[in-house]
Short mmCIF file of C-alpha atoms in Angstrom, two decimals:
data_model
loop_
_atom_site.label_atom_id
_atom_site.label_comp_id
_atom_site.label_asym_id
_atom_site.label_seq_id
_atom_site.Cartn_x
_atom_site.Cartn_y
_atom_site.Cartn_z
CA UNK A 1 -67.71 60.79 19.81
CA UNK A 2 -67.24 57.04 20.72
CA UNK A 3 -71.21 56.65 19.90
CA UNK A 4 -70.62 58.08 16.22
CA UNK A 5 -67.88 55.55 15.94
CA UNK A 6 -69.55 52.82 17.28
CA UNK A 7 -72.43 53.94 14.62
CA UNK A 8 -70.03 53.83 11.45
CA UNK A 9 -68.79 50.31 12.48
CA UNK A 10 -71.99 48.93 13.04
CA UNK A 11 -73.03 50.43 9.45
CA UNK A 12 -69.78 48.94 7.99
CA UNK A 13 -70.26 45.43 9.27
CA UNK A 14 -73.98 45.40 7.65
CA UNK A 15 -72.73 46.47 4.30
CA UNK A 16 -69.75 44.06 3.76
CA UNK A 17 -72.34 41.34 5.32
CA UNK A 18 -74.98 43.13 2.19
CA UNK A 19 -71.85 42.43 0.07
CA UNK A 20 -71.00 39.34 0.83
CA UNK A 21 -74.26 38.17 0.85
CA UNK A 22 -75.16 38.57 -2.51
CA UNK A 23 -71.41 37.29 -4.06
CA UNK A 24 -72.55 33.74 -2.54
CA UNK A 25 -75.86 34.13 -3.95
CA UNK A 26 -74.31 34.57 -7.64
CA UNK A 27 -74.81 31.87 -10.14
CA UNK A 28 -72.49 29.37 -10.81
CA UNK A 29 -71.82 28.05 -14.97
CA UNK A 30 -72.45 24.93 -14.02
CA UNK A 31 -75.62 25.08 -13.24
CA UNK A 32 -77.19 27.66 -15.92
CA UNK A 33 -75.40 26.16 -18.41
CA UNK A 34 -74.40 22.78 -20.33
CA UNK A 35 -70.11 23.15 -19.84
CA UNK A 36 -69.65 19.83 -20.02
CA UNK A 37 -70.85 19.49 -23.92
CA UNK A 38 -69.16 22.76 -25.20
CA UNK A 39 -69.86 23.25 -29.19
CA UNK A 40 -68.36 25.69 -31.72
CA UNK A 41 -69.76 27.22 -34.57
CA UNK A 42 -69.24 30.18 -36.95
CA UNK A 43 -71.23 33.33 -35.94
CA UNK A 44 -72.02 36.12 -37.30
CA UNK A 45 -71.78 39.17 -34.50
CA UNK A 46 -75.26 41.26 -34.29
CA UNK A 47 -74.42 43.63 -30.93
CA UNK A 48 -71.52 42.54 -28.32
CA UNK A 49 -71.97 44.53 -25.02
CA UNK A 50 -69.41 45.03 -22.50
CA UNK A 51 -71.51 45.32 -19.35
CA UNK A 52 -71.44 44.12 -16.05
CA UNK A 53 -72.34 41.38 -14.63
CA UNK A 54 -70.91 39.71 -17.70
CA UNK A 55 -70.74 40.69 -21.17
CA UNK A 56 -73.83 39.97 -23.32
CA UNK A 57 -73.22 38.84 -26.95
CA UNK A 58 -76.20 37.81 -29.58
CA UNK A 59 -75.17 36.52 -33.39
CA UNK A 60 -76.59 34.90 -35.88
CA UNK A 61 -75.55 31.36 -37.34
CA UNK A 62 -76.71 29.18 -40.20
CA UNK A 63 -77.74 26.06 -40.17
CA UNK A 64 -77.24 23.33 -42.93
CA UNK A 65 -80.29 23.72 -44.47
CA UNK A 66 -79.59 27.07 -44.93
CA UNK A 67 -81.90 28.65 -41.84
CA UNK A 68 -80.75 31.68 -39.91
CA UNK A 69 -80.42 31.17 -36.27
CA UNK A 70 -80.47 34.02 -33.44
CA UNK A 71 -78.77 33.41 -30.18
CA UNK A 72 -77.81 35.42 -27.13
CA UNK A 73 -74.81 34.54 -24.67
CA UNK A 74 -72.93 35.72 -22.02
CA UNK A 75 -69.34 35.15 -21.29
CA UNK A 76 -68.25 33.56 -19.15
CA UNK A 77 -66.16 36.28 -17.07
CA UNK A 78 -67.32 39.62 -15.86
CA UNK A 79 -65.66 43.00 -17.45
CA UNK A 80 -63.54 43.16 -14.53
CA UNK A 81 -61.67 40.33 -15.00
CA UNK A 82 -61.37 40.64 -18.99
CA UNK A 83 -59.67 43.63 -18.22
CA UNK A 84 -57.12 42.29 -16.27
CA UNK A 85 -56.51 39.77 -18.94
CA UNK A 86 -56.11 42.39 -21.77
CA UNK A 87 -59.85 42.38 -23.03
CA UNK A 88 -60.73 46.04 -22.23
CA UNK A 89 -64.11 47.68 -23.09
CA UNK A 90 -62.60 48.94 -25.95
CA UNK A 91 -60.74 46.51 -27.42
CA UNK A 92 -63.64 43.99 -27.22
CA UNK A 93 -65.74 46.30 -28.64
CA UNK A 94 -63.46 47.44 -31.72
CA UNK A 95 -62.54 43.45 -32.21
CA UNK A 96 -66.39 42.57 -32.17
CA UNK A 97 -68.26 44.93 -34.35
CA UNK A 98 -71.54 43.67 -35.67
CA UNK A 99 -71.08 41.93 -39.24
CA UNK A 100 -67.99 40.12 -37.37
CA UNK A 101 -67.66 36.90 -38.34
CA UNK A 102 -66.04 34.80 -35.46
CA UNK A 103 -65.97 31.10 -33.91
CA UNK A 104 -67.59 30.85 -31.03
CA UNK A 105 -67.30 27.81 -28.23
CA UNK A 106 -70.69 27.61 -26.36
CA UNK A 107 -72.32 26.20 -23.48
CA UNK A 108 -76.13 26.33 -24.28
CA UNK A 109 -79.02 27.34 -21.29
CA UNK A 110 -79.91 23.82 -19.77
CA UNK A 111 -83.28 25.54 -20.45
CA UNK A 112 -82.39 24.78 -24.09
CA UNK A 113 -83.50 26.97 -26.97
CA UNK A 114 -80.69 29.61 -28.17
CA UNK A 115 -79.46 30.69 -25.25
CA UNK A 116 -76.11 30.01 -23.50
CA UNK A 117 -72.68 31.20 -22.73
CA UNK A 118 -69.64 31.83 -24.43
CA UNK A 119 -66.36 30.82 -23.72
CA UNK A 120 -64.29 31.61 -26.06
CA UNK A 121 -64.68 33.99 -29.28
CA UNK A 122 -61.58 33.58 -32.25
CA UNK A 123 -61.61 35.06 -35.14
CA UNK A 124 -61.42 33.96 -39.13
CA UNK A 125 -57.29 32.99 -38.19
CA UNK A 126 -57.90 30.76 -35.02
CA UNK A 127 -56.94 33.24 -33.04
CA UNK A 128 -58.18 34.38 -29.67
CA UNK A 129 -60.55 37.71 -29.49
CA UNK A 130 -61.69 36.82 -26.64
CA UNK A 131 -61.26 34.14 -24.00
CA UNK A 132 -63.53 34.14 -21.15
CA UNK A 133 -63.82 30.75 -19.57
CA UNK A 134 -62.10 27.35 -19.85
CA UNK A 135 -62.90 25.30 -22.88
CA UNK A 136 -62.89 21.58 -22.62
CA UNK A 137 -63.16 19.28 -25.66
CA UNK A 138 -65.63 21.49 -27.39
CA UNK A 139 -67.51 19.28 -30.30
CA UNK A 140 -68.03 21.19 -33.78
CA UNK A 141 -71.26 21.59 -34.65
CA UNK A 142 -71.30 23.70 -37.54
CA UNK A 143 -74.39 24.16 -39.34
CA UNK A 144 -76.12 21.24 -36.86
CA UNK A 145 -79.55 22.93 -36.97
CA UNK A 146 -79.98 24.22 -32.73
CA UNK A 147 -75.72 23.49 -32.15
CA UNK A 148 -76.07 21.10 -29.08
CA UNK A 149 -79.11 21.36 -27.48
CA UNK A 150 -79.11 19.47 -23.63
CA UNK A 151 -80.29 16.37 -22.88
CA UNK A 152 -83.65 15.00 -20.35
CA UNK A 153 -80.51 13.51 -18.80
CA UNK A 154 -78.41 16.58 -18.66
CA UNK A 155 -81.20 18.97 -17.15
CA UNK A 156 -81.91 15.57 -14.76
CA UNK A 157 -77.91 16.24 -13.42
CA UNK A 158 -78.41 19.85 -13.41
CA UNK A 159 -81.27 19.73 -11.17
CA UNK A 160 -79.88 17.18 -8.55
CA UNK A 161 -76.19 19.20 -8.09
CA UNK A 162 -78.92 22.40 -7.86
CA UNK A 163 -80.94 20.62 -5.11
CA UNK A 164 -77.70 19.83 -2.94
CA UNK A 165 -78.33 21.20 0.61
CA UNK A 166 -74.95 23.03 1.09
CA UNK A 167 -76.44 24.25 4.46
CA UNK A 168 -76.98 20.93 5.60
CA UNK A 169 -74.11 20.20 8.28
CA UNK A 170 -75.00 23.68 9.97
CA UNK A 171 -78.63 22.59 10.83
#
């Protein structure tokens, strides 16, 4: 008896280390994305999913020379935690139907191209749909062919805070 418990502890310890391994192993915004030169624009919704381990969102923007522009995003919290704030599966889903126009604030890949995440998504009157992250001074870039596209200088930043040694005082 005190060997089967002694068994089921042992197995609980490895999965909550299993666990908590790969929560510090998540990525962080910061680093995947440019946050610090959030951009809005007017979007046109193609699919929003609500999946884990954060919602996906691709639309479609135009640019000012009249160009259509395809871009995929995720937002900045997981399901989880838009639940708790009111955005359930399906109200997202019912708010964000493809054909949707909406404004969205984005952080785009420090990989560039049309890739990034999204903050927060309002619709036609301003108003909130869905707010997923913390938006800071985000510039309008409306029909700026690419939105904001990072800098040699902002992947150069990304790459040092990535290359930080946070193991360093346990060597």
């Amino acid at each position: 008896m005190q060997m089967r418990y002694f068994t089921k502890t042992v197995w609980l310890v490895v999965c909550l280390l299993f666990v908590s391994v790969s929560g510090w192993a998540h990525h962080g915004q910061g680093l995947s994305f440019d946050t610090s030169h959030m951009w809005t624009t007017w979007a046109t919704v193609d699919e929003f999913h609500y999946i884990n381990p954060h919602p996906a969102i691709t639309f479609s923007r135009v640019d000012k020379n009249g160009k259509v522009e395809h871009w995929s995003a995720e937002c900045g919290n997981n399901p989880s935690r838009m639940a708790r704030d009111g955005w359930t599966k399906t109200r997202s889903l019912a708010l964000l139907k493809p054909g949707t126009k909406v404004k969205l604030y984005v952080g785009t890949s420090l990989a560039g191209g049309f890739n990034g995440i999204v903050n927060r998504i309002e619709n036609e009157k301003g108003e909130a749909i869905v707010e997923t992250g913390e938006v800071r001074n985000a510039a309008d870039m409306q029909g700026v062919p690419s939105g904001y596209q990072p800098t040699a200088a902002d992947k150069a930043k990304a790459a040092a805070t990535a290359a930080i040694d946070i193991y360093k005082d346990e060597k």
